[in-house]
Short mmCIF file of N, CA and C in Angstrom, two decimals:
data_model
loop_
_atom_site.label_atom_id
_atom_site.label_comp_id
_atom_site.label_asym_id
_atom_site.label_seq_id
_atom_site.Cartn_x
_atom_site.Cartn_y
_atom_site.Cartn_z
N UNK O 1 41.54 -7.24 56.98
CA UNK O 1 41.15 -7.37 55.61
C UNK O 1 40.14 -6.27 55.29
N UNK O 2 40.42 -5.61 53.81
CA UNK O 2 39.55 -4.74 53.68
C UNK O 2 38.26 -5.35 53.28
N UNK O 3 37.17 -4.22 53.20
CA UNK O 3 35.85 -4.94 52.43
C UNK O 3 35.97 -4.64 50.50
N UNK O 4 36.08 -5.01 50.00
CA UNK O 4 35.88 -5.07 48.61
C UNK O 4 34.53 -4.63 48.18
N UNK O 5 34.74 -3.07 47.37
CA UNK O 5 33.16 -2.73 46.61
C UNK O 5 32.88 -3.37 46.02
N UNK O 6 31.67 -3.70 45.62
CA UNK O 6 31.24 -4.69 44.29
C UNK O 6 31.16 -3.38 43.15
N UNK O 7 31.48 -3.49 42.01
CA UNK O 7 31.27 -2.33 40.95
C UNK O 7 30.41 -3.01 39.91
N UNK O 8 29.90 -1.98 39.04
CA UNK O 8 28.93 -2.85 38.48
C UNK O 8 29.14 -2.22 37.26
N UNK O 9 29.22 -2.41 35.98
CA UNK O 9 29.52 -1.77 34.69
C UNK O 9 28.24 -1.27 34.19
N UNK O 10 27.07 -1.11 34.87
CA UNK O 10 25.86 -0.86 33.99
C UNK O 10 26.00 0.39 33.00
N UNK O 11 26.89 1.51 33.73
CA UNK O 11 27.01 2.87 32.97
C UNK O 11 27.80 2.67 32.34
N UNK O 12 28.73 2.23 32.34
CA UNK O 12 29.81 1.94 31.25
C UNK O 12 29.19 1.51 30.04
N UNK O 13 28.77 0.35 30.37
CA UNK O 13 27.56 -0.41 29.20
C UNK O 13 27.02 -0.16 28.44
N UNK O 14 25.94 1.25 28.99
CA UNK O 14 25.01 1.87 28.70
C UNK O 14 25.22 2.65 27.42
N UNK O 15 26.42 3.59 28.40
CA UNK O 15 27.62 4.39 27.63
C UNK O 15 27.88 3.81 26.06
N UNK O 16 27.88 2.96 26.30
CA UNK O 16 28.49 1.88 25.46
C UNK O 16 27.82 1.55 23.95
N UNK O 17 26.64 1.16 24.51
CA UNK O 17 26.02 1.08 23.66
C UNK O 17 25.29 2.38 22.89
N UNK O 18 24.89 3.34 23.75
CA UNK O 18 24.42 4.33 23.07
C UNK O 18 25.26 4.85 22.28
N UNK O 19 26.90 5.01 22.48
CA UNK O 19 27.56 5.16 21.56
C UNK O 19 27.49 4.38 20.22
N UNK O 20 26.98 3.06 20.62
CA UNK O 20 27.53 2.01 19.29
C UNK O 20 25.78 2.46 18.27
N UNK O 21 25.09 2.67 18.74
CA UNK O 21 23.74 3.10 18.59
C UNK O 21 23.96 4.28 17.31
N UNK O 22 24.76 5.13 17.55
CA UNK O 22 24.89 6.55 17.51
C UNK O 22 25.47 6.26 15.83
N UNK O 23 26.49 4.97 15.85
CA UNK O 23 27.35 5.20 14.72
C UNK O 23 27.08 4.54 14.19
N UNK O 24 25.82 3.32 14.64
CA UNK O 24 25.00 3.01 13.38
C UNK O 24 24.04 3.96 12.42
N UNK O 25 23.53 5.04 13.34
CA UNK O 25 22.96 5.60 12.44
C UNK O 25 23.58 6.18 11.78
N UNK O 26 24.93 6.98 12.26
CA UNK O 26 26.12 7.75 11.38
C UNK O 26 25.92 7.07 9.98
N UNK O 27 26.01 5.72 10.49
CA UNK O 27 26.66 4.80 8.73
C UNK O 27 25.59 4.80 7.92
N UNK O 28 24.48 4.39 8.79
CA UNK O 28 23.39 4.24 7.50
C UNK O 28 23.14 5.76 7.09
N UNK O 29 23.22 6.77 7.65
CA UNK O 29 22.83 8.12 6.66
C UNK O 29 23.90 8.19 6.04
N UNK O 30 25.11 8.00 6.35
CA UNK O 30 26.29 8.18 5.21
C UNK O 30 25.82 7.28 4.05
N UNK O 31 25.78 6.10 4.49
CA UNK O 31 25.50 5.26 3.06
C UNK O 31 24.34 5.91 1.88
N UNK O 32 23.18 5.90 2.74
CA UNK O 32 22.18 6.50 2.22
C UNK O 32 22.15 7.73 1.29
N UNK O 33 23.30 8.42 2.13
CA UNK O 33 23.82 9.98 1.22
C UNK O 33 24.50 8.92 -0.55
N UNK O 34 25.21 8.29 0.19
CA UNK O 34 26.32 7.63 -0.88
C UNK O 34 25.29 6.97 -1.84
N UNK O 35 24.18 6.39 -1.71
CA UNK O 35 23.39 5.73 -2.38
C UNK O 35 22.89 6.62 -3.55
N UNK O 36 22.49 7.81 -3.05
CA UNK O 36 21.97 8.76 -3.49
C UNK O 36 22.95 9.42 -4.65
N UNK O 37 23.82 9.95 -4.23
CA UNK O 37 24.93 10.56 -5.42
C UNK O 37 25.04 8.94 -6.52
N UNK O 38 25.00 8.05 -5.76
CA UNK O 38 25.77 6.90 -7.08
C UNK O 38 24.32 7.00 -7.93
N UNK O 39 23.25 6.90 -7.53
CA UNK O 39 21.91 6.61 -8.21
C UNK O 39 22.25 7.73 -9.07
N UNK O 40 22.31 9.23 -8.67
CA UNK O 40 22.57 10.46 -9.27
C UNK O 40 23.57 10.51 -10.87
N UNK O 41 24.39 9.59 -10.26
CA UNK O 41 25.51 9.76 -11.75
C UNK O 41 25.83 8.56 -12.02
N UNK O 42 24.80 7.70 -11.80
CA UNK O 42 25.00 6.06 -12.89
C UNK O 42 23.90 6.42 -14.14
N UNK O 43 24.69 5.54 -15.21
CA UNK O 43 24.14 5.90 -16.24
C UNK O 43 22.55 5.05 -16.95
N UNK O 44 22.24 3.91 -15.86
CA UNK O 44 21.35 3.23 -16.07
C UNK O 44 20.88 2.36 -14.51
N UNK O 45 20.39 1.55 -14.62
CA UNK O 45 19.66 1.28 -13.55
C UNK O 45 20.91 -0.16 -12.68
N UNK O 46 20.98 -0.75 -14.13
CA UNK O 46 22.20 -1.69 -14.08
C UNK O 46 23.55 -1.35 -13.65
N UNK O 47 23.77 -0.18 -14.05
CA UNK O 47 24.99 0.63 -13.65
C UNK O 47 24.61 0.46 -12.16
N UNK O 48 23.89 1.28 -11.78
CA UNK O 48 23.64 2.00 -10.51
C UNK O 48 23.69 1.09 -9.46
N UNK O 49 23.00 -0.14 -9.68
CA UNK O 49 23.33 -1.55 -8.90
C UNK O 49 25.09 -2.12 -8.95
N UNK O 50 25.06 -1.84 -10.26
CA UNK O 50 27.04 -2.35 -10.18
C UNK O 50 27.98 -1.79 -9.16
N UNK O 51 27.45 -0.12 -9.34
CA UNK O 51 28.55 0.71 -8.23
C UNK O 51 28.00 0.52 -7.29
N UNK O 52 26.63 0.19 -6.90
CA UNK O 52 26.25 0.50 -5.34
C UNK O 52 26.95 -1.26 -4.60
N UNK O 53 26.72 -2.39 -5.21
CA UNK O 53 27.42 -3.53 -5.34
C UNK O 53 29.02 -3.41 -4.84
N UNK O 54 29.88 -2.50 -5.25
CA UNK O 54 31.03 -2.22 -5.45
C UNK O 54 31.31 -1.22 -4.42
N UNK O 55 30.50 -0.54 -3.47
CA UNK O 55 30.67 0.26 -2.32
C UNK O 55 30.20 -0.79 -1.15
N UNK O 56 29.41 -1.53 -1.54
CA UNK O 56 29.05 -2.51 -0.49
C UNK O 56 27.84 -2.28 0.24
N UNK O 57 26.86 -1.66 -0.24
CA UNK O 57 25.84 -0.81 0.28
C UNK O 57 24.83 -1.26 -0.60
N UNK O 58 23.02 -1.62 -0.39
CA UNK O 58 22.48 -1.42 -1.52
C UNK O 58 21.30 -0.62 -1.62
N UNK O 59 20.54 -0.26 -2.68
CA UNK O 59 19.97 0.77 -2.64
C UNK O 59 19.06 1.35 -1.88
N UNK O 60 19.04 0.72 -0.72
CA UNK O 60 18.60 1.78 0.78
C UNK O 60 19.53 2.25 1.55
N UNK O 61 20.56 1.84 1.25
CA UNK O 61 21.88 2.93 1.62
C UNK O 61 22.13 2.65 2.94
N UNK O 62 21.72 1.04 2.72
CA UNK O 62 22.32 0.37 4.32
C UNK O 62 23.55 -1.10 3.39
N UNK O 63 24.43 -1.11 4.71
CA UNK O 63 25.68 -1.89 4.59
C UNK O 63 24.82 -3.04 4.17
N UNK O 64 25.77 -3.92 3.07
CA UNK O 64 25.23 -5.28 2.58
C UNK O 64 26.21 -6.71 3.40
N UNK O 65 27.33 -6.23 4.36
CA UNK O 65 27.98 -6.72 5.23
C UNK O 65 27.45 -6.72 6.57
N UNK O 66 27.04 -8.05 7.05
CA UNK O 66 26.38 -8.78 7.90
C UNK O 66 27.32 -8.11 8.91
N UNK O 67 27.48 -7.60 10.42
CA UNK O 67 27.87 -7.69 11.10
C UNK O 67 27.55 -8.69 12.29
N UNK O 68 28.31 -8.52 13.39
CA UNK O 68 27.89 -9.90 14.28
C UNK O 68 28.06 -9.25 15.70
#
């Protein structure tokens, strides 16, 4: 019988997360960009909440969808 390595996923993990890390910030500066142009060419303040409402983002230009 052979001996069996034990492997351990810590780098994988790691990997893992720093990736997932990476594309949170991706989103929130995208949003943030996006926040910015809608504030830019809404025509009132009410507007500007309607479209930012309607991208799903609000005016800190972070997602208004809860992830889990």
């Amino acid at each position: 019988m052979t001996n069996a390595r034990k492997t351990t996923l810590v780098h994988e993990q790691s990997e893992f997360t720093a990736a997932r890390a990476a594309e949170k910030a991706a989103c929130a500066k995208q949003n943030a960009m996006a926040a910015l142009t809608v504030a830019g060419h809404a025509l009132d303040a009410e507007d500007c909440k309607y479209l930012l409402d309607m991208l799903g983002i609000n005016a800190a230009g972070e997602d208004t969808d809860d992830e889990v």
